[in-house]
DNA sequence: TGTATTCATTCTGTATACAGGTTACGGAGG
DNA sequence: CCTCCGTAACCTGTATACAGAATGAATACA
């Protein structure tokens, strides 16, 4: 304990944001394990900010779902059961599916359609390259998913989705990069891309329910990848949010 | 300004909870209108608590969706467009529908089925009585909806739903008691009850998709009621969360 | 008269001091 | 050896003091 040295956080624009990002990073980096109590004073020492911004960050992280409030006061890192992870993925599918349906029902201006097609073309290009640029894939994949949500033109839906996606294992690119270069993994990406195309087609053709169901099924790829990872034995450190899994109970 | 006198809040177990309930009540009671800046010091004076619990309450209310953070710091009361209200209702339908589907897919133990049937029987009794006990109806209706969510056995889904239902116009009993004793209103309640029965039947028969779609349609009753209220001209004060509607933009 | 500038006020963000409660540890008794 | 209890340390909830930024008004100038 050499004093107030920020550990997991780079200096942010505000102390509150710094604390929020810092604590979240500590959890994601496995320096705080599920069930660990998150003491305010410890966070103050680790992050080099005072109690007030730490407190604000803890409240936000509780709402985000990464922390649980203890009955006697204070917080602990939340653990998730396997079923809860699967549910979160399914829930993302439900909400993104609703976004796709809204987009189909409400219609897209041509500019939006072009932008979505461009993103998918870029994804095709990434998939065609032999040394697969996984980072580019994740960025473009995320971009497509966010664009679909934007096309739904519903702030309420967008906010709800942001809350689900905040969970580290529920994002649109969760569990994709894990088994890297295997043939099965590449096939998975090809299937996902064909689903992207189908979703966009359904939206353009104003087929709301088709778009919704396609998007749901699309999300279930993440579930399948999670099952593969789970069956393959847990490297635990290799997968971003997997260490939050809770075997007990 | 006669000093530190709690205005809209009764003394709660903790100052933070007191501030949370107090500010929320101030918004619901139209003492704070959409667009109004919510000053911390003003809340301190009105609620008789210090800035720290007020601050915590403001953060929570922002996550709840009732407040918006201003770019220069601080918060203002959020206003909702008519479309946003409709979207919130639809979103509740989507999530409750998913809960019904989960319940159907995962199965119910007989005790749960009995409890749900009892609730619906009680609702029938309330509907049969001539001076309609609207308070009892709302309580039982809420009870049924919460029970369905509980039957889904998914904490992630439950938490998401709580966040939607937190919006004052998105609850399961939103806009029901407004047109009170009219014939049309009673028919609406009868239809809703028949949908309750159908949802339960679908869940028991493990018809997941049927249960989901029935629940979605069930939520749309609230939308229809909202349309009726809107067309009937706005009494604004008569309906709980309606004053949060924002005509501009 | 319109506009830009400057200054004062007010607010939030941040830090810290204080009090009550909770928990953990150690000792005494059964 | 186990259990119960008391004490002490710690931790959270709360209140308040301080600093910087944003806001608004008043004024000087074009």
XYZ file of C-alpha atoms (C1' of nucleotides) in Angstrom:
558
model
C 0.000 0.000 0.000
C 2.179 2.772 -1.295
C -0.540 5.356 -1.035
C -3.112 6.706 -3.437
C -2.099 5.183 -6.738
C -4.748 4.404 -9.325
C -4.512 0.716 -9.991
C -6.960 -0.426 -12.627
C -8.007 3.008 -13.862
C -6.554 5.606 -16.134
C -7.333 9.210 -15.169
C -10.763 10.082 -16.552
C -12.495 13.365 -17.035
C -14.262 13.188 -13.709
C -13.486 11.368 -10.510
C -16.872 9.681 -10.555
C -16.308 8.305 -14.041
C -12.816 7.282 -13.064
C -14.174 5.365 -10.103
C -16.902 3.758 -12.191
C -14.544 2.571 -14.893
C -11.921 1.610 -12.340
C -14.139 -0.598 -10.215
C -15.750 -2.160 -13.280
C -12.294 -2.921 -14.627
C -11.231 -4.434 -11.310
C -14.196 -6.802 -11.548
C -13.587 -7.649 -15.190
C -9.886 -8.219 -14.505
C -10.763 -10.723 -11.789
C -9.100 -8.649 -9.082
C -12.486 -8.677 -7.423
C -14.162 -12.079 -7.465
C -17.868 -12.833 -7.099
C -18.837 -12.737 -3.428
C -16.044 -10.354 -2.508
C -17.139 -7.434 -0.446
C -16.392 -4.119 -2.129
C -15.259 -1.846 0.651
C -15.440 1.860 -0.016
C -12.203 2.648 1.766
C -10.332 -0.059 -0.105
C -11.595 1.398 -3.378
C -10.502 4.845 -2.201
C -6.998 3.532 -1.667
C -6.881 1.577 -4.896
C -8.323 4.247 -7.170
C -6.973 7.380 -5.533
C -10.318 9.152 -5.307
C -12.368 10.027 -2.288
C -15.376 8.202 -0.911
C -18.011 10.347 -2.585
C -17.285 9.394 -6.204
C -16.672 5.799 -5.109
C -20.093 5.792 -3.546
C -21.694 7.134 -6.714
C -19.923 4.484 -8.746
C -21.126 1.725 -6.410
C -24.729 2.857 -6.754
C -24.426 2.861 -10.537
C -22.740 -0.536 -10.605
C -25.525 -1.961 -8.480
C -28.080 -0.734 -11.002
C -25.877 -2.091 -13.742
C -26.149 -5.503 -12.144
C -22.490 -6.119 -11.354
C -22.889 -5.503 -7.620
C -25.408 -6.663 -5.044
C -26.405 -4.597 -2.026
C -25.784 -6.421 1.244
C -28.472 -6.387 3.928
C -26.148 -4.854 6.506
C -25.044 -2.168 4.085
C -22.321 -2.106 1.488
C -21.947 -4.155 -1.666
C -20.458 -7.377 -2.949
C -19.491 -8.514 -6.422
C -22.381 -10.344 -7.967
C -22.024 -13.875 -9.221
C -24.136 -15.281 -12.028
C -25.352 -18.808 -12.463
C -25.013 -20.473 -15.827
C -28.749 -20.156 -16.256
C -28.601 -16.447 -15.566
C -26.001 -15.977 -18.277
C -28.148 -17.914 -20.724
C -31.165 -15.861 -19.726
C -29.266 -12.627 -20.267
C -28.325 -13.761 -23.752
C -31.898 -14.778 -24.519
C -33.074 -11.455 -23.167
C -30.728 -9.597 -25.453
C -32.205 -11.590 -28.313
C -35.711 -10.644 -27.245
C -34.884 -6.943 -27.013
C -32.791 -6.792 -30.171
C -35.528 -8.750 -31.887
C -38.029 -6.139 -30.776
C -35.701 -3.462 -32.117
C -35.589 -5.218 -35.478
C -39.374 -5.503 -35.492
C -39.790 -1.826 -34.641
C -37.376 -0.944 -37.435
C -39.373 -3.067 -39.876
C -42.723 -1.713 -38.767
C -41.631 1.915 -38.751
C -39.595 1.802 -41.905
C -36.072 2.908 -42.775
C -34.983 5.838 -44.866
C -32.707 4.774 -47.752
C -29.651 6.312 -46.130
C -29.993 4.036 -43.135
C -30.375 0.986 -45.340
C -27.228 1.914 -47.247
C -25.300 2.362 -44.007
C -26.389 -1.054 -42.753
C -25.478 -2.661 -46.073
C -22.073 -1.006 -45.975
C -21.450 -2.406 -42.535
C -22.404 -5.880 -43.690
C -20.201 -5.548 -46.773
C -17.316 -4.614 -44.512
C -18.071 -7.669 -42.394
C -17.973 -9.808 -45.542
C -14.580 -8.385 -46.345
C -13.287 -9.190 -42.870
C -14.583 -12.747 -43.148
C -12.953 -13.168 -46.583
C -9.507 -12.258 -45.286
C -7.449 -15.262 -44.244
C -5.799 -14.007 -41.084
C -9.148 -13.123 -39.577
C -9.019 -9.680 -37.999
C -11.087 -10.503 -34.938
C -10.888 -7.022 -33.507
C -12.326 -5.543 -36.701
C -15.034 -8.194 -36.721
C -16.112 -7.381 -33.178
C -16.190 -3.661 -33.907
C -18.258 -4.088 -37.070
C -20.559 -6.630 -35.462
C -21.202 -4.279 -32.606
C -21.729 -1.458 -35.059
C -24.399 -3.441 -36.924
C -26.244 -4.349 -33.760
C -26.191 -0.765 -32.540
C -27.416 0.447 -35.913
C -30.401 -1.897 -35.791
C -31.276 -0.560 -32.357
C -30.937 2.995 -33.644
C -33.290 2.154 -36.510
C -35.954 1.151 -33.995
C -36.153 4.832 -33.040
C -37.188 4.065 -29.487
C -35.237 5.627 -26.667
C -37.001 3.466 -24.084
C -35.986 0.294 -25.879
C -32.455 1.550 -26.431
C -31.992 2.286 -22.730
C -33.285 -1.136 -21.736
C -30.942 -2.795 -24.161
C -28.001 -0.804 -22.892
C -28.715 -2.214 -19.476
C -28.631 -5.806 -20.683
C -25.574 -5.305 -22.827
C -23.796 -3.758 -19.844
C -23.416 -7.271 -18.480
C -20.038 -8.445 -19.720
C -21.338 -11.740 -21.055
C -24.464 -10.398 -22.749
C -22.944 -8.172 -25.429
C -23.439 -8.925 -29.119
C -19.887 -10.175 -29.442
C -19.824 -12.216 -26.269
C -17.965 -15.512 -26.541
C -17.011 -15.077 -30.213
C -13.266 -14.614 -30.095
C -12.666 -17.357 -27.634
C -12.039 -20.374 -29.820
C -10.276 -18.151 -32.326
C -9.100 -19.863 -35.461
C -10.900 -23.195 -35.412
C -12.929 -24.246 -38.444
C -16.057 -24.449 -36.327
C -15.572 -20.903 -35.145
C -15.282 -19.575 -38.682
C -18.434 -21.426 -39.667
C -20.170 -19.824 -36.733
C -19.175 -16.404 -38.020
C -20.404 -17.213 -41.512
C -23.752 -18.309 -40.129
C -23.982 -15.160 -38.048
C -23.296 -13.028 -41.090
C -25.993 -14.801 -43.108
C -28.370 -14.028 -40.258
C -27.317 -10.387 -40.402
C -28.258 -10.328 -44.086
C -31.557 -12.027 -43.420
C -32.429 -9.576 -40.639
C -31.688 -6.603 -42.843
C -33.719 -8.120 -45.682
C -36.658 -8.689 -43.361
C -36.463 -5.133 -42.042
C -36.339 -3.675 -45.540
C -39.264 -5.845 -46.642
C -41.207 -4.680 -43.563
C -41.491 -8.246 -42.274
C -41.500 -7.368 -38.588
C -42.063 -10.749 -36.993
C -39.556 -12.425 -39.298
C -36.958 -9.837 -38.374
C -37.704 -10.309 -34.690
C -37.402 -14.075 -34.752
C -34.261 -13.987 -36.855
C -32.640 -11.609 -34.392
C -33.602 -13.857 -31.496
C -32.079 -16.873 -33.164
C -29.035 -14.803 -33.990
C -28.465 -14.047 -30.325
C -28.609 -17.743 -29.518
C -25.267 -18.185 -31.275
C -23.757 -16.650 -28.171
C -25.518 -19.263 -26.090
C -24.161 -22.020 -28.286
C -20.655 -20.614 -27.959
C -21.076 -20.465 -24.207
C -22.082 -24.122 -24.184
C -19.040 -25.019 -26.254
C -16.758 -23.147 -23.902
C -18.376 -24.669 -20.854
C -18.093 -28.185 -22.234
C -14.489 -27.619 -23.295
C -13.539 -27.076 -19.663
C -13.058 -23.604 -18.290
C -9.843 -21.730 -19.033
C -11.746 -19.034 -17.145
C -9.100 -16.413 -17.738
C -9.358 -16.609 -21.525
C -12.998 -15.540 -21.735
C -13.893 -11.978 -20.711
C -16.826 -12.314 -18.326
C -16.821 -16.028 -17.666
C -15.200 -15.831 -14.246
C -18.377 -14.243 -12.940
C -20.045 -17.633 -13.186
C -21.161 -19.046 -9.902
C -21.088 -22.788 -9.504
C -22.681 -22.922 -6.087
C -26.396 -22.669 -5.354
C -39.237 28.613 3.337
C -40.043 27.799 6.910
C -37.002 25.605 7.341
C -36.323 21.905 7.013
C -39.816 20.472 6.755
C -40.382 17.267 4.790
C -42.925 18.142 2.150
C -43.870 15.138 0.031
C -42.189 12.480 2.118
C -43.046 10.622 5.256
C -40.061 9.670 7.417
C -38.566 6.472 6.044
C -36.172 3.994 7.541
C -33.144 5.655 5.968
C -32.510 9.165 4.766
C -31.572 7.875 1.322
C -34.841 5.997 0.974
C -36.701 8.992 2.310
C -35.097 11.204 -0.320
C -35.777 8.676 -3.081
C -39.442 8.296 -2.228
C -39.794 12.002 -1.555
C -38.394 13.204 -4.864
C -40.288 10.528 -6.779
C -43.480 11.630 -5.068
C -42.768 15.260 -5.873
C -42.529 14.312 -9.541
C -45.645 12.149 -9.466
C -47.561 14.862 -7.624
C -46.699 17.348 -10.364
C -44.804 19.591 -7.969
C -41.875 19.064 -10.282
C -42.798 19.304 -13.953
C -40.892 17.854 -16.919
C -37.990 20.122 -17.804
C -37.675 21.499 -14.287
C -34.182 21.462 -12.945
C -33.889 19.409 -9.773
C -31.534 21.354 -7.561
C -29.855 19.454 -4.776
C -30.092 22.289 -2.282
C -33.786 22.823 -3.005
C -34.383 19.129 -2.367
C -32.391 19.424 0.839
C -34.696 22.170 2.026
C -37.860 20.445 0.887
C -37.066 17.006 2.229
C -35.091 17.882 5.323
C -32.155 15.614 4.569
C -28.615 16.519 3.662
C -27.058 16.589 0.221
C -25.511 13.127 0.355
C -28.734 11.089 0.438
C -30.305 13.503 -2.035
C -27.401 12.868 -4.369
C -27.820 9.106 -4.048
C -31.521 9.432 -4.771
C -30.857 11.544 -7.861
C -28.462 8.946 -9.242
C -31.031 6.200 -8.691
C -33.828 8.252 -10.230
C -31.706 8.872 -13.281
C -31.217 5.132 -13.726
C -34.917 4.701 -13.117
C -35.573 6.970 -16.061
C -37.434 9.763 -14.294
C -34.514 12.178 -14.425
C -32.103 13.209 -17.150
C -28.536 14.278 -16.479
C -27.774 17.731 -17.795
C -24.552 18.351 -19.740
C -23.394 21.028 -17.326
C -24.112 18.848 -14.321
C -27.245 18.329 -12.317
C -30.529 16.795 -13.367
C -33.900 17.751 -14.764
C -37.253 15.997 -14.695
C -37.614 13.891 -17.786
C -40.508 14.355 -20.145
C -41.853 11.565 -22.307
C -43.350 11.823 -25.740
C -46.570 10.001 -26.489
C -44.586 7.562 -28.595
C -42.225 6.860 -25.718
C -45.143 6.011 -23.461
C -46.552 3.667 -26.079
C -43.125 2.094 -26.515
C -42.796 1.561 -22.783
C -46.140 -0.218 -22.726
C -45.185 -2.359 -25.704
C -41.881 -3.117 -24.042
C -43.629 -4.276 -20.917
C -45.700 -6.561 -23.116
C -42.563 -7.951 -24.724
C -40.903 -8.636 -21.376
C -43.975 -9.996 -19.638
C -44.589 -12.083 -22.733
C -41.095 -13.485 -22.410
C -41.811 -14.210 -18.760
C -44.955 -16.121 -19.731
C -42.999 -18.049 -22.353
C -40.272 -18.915 -19.859
C -42.913 -20.083 -17.407
C -44.496 -22.280 -20.079
C -41.177 -23.703 -21.266
C -39.840 -24.380 -17.806
C -43.044 -25.663 -16.295
C -44.947 -24.841 -13.146
C -45.308 -26.892 -10.015
C -48.970 -27.524 -9.110
C -48.826 -25.165 -6.156
C -47.956 -22.261 -8.397
C -50.786 -23.093 -10.755
C -53.216 -23.190 -7.871
C -52.004 -19.820 -6.611
C -52.452 -18.246 -10.027
C -55.925 -19.741 -10.370
C -56.867 -18.421 -6.948
C -55.776 -14.938 -7.953
C -57.858 -15.127 -11.118
C -60.855 -16.430 -9.169
C -60.524 -13.483 -6.836
C -60.414 -11.184 -9.846
C -63.596 -12.784 -11.139
C -65.246 -12.105 -7.811
C -64.193 -8.455 -7.928
C -65.554 -8.102 -11.460
C -68.842 -9.734 -10.426
C -69.462 -7.216 -7.648
C -71.534 -4.263 -8.743
C -69.803 -1.402 -7.020
C -66.497 -2.338 -8.606
C -63.713 -2.255 -6.038
C -61.077 -0.739 -8.261
C -58.417 -0.762 -5.592
C -58.831 -4.483 -5.086
C -58.777 -5.020 -8.835
C -55.496 -3.161 -9.218
C -53.923 -5.067 -6.350
C -54.998 -8.451 -7.699
C -54.063 -7.555 -11.253
C -50.623 -6.540 -10.110
C -50.396 -9.707 -8.084
C -51.145 -11.863 -11.117
C -48.593 -10.090 -13.282
C -45.930 -10.398 -10.606
C -46.736 -14.065 -10.150
C -46.255 -14.749 -13.858
C -42.872 -13.052 -13.692
C -41.975 -15.105 -10.647
C -42.929 -18.275 -12.522
C -40.397 -17.426 -15.208
C -37.714 -18.087 -12.608
C -35.286 -15.657 -14.180
C -33.736 -12.981 -11.997
C -32.284 -11.185 -15.009
C -35.682 -10.914 -16.636
C -37.308 -9.887 -13.391
C -34.840 -7.065 -12.863
C -35.325 -5.779 -16.384
C -39.055 -5.801 -15.960
C -38.824 -3.950 -12.680
C -37.003 -1.214 -14.502
C -39.756 -0.831 -17.100
C -42.555 -1.027 -14.576
C -40.815 1.685 -12.535
C -42.042 4.180 -15.116
C -45.338 5.454 -13.743
C -47.252 4.892 -16.983
C -45.854 1.449 -17.795
C -47.203 -0.582 -14.883
C -49.659 -3.430 -15.428
C -52.522 -1.339 -14.087
C -51.631 1.862 -15.910
C -54.621 3.806 -17.207
C -57.225 1.336 -15.955
C -58.982 3.235 -13.219
C -59.258 6.444 -15.161
C -62.597 6.112 -16.872
C -63.982 4.399 -13.835
C -67.539 3.222 -14.103
C -68.298 3.463 -17.798
C -69.641 0.419 -19.619
C -66.673 0.434 -21.987
C -64.293 0.375 -19.062
C -65.963 -2.662 -17.524
C -65.856 -4.475 -20.860
C -62.161 -3.688 -21.008
C -61.680 -5.332 -17.639
C -63.652 -8.390 -18.723
C -61.493 -8.734 -21.824
C -58.361 -8.365 -19.747
C -59.534 -11.081 -17.391
C -60.254 -13.451 -20.275
C -56.715 -12.812 -21.471
C -55.434 -13.644 -17.993
C -57.222 -16.987 -18.197
C -55.872 -17.645 -21.671
C -52.323 -16.831 -20.591
C -52.535 -19.188 -17.644
C -54.015 -21.924 -19.833
C -51.216 -21.513 -22.347
C -48.582 -21.643 -19.620
C -50.089 -24.772 -18.097
C -50.311 -26.429 -21.521
C -46.667 -25.511 -22.153
C -47.605 -23.427 -25.180
C -44.777 -20.915 -24.867
C -45.276 -18.811 -27.950
C -49.032 -18.635 -27.433
C -48.507 -17.455 -23.876
C -45.997 -14.848 -25.042
C -48.228 -13.412 -27.725
C -51.268 -13.372 -25.481
C -49.339 -11.448 -22.867
C -48.163 -8.943 -25.447
C -51.678 -8.356 -26.639
C -52.799 -8.093 -23.051
C -50.376 -5.223 -22.439
C -51.771 -3.389 -25.445
C -54.969 -2.799 -23.493
C -53.022 -0.133 -21.644
C -52.131 1.434 -24.946
C -55.746 1.449 -25.998
C -56.750 3.067 -22.729
C -54.051 5.677 -23.223
C -55.440 6.438 -26.660
C -58.940 6.795 -25.226
C -57.710 9.158 -22.554
C -55.693 11.170 -25.029
C -58.620 11.501 -27.416
C -60.989 12.406 -24.592
C -58.941 15.518 -23.915
C -56.459 15.592 -21.073
C -57.712 16.098 -17.534
C -54.013 15.604 -16.835
C -54.477 15.627 -13.099
C -56.814 12.642 -13.075
C -54.344 10.154 -14.535
C -51.294 9.222 -12.478
C -48.324 9.602 -14.817
C -49.914 11.420 -17.712
C -48.549 14.835 -16.845
C -45.097 13.585 -17.777
C -46.139 13.688 -21.398
C -44.204 16.112 -23.494
C -45.985 17.733 -26.391
C -43.038 19.590 -27.799
C -40.283 18.040 -29.964
C -30.173 49.603 -29.811
C -27.786 45.378 -30.182
C -23.766 42.873 -28.726
C -19.897 41.428 -26.311
C -17.651 41.268 -21.910
C -17.040 41.033 -17.186
C -18.355 40.073 -12.672
C -21.129 38.120 -9.087
C -24.040 34.442 -7.783
C -25.242 29.766 -7.606
C -24.629 25.256 -8.385
C -22.394 20.863 -8.616
C -18.331 17.865 -7.833
C -15.281 16.540 -4.363
C -13.265 15.729 0.040
C -13.535 14.807 4.820
C -15.377 14.625 9.692
C -18.691 12.391 12.762
C -22.008 8.880 14.557
C -24.354 4.625 14.589
C -24.390 -0.047 13.522
C -22.271 -4.452 12.216
C -18.884 -7.874 12.382
C -15.120 -10.400 14.004
C -12.219 -11.915 17.524
C -11.036 -13.358 22.056
C -12.177 -14.892 26.556
C -15.036 -16.920 30.033
C -18.364 -20.282 31.375
C -20.898 -24.625 30.801
C -14.549 -28.869 23.490
C -18.366 -26.133 22.394
C -21.116 -22.103 23.238
C -22.186 -17.625 24.667
C -20.974 -12.994 25.453
C -18.364 -8.709 25.602
C -15.322 -5.698 23.540
C -12.960 -3.561 19.878
C -12.131 -2.550 15.220
C -14.158 -1.480 10.997
C -17.453 0.060 7.867
C -21.288 2.437 6.135
C -24.727 6.255 6.398
C -24.927 11.050 7.001
C -23.661 15.801 7.273
C -20.937 19.615 5.977
C -16.931 22.438 4.203
C -14.316 23.791 0.113
C -13.175 24.624 -4.845
C -14.085 25.015 -9.627
C -17.333 25.549 -13.200
C -21.614 27.118 -15.191
C -25.141 30.670 -15.291
C -27.163 34.973 -15.356
C -27.280 39.856 -15.036
C -25.392 44.234 -15.485
C -22.497 47.244 -18.033
C -19.588 49.169 -21.483
C -18.923 49.596 -26.306
C -19.917 49.553 -31.289
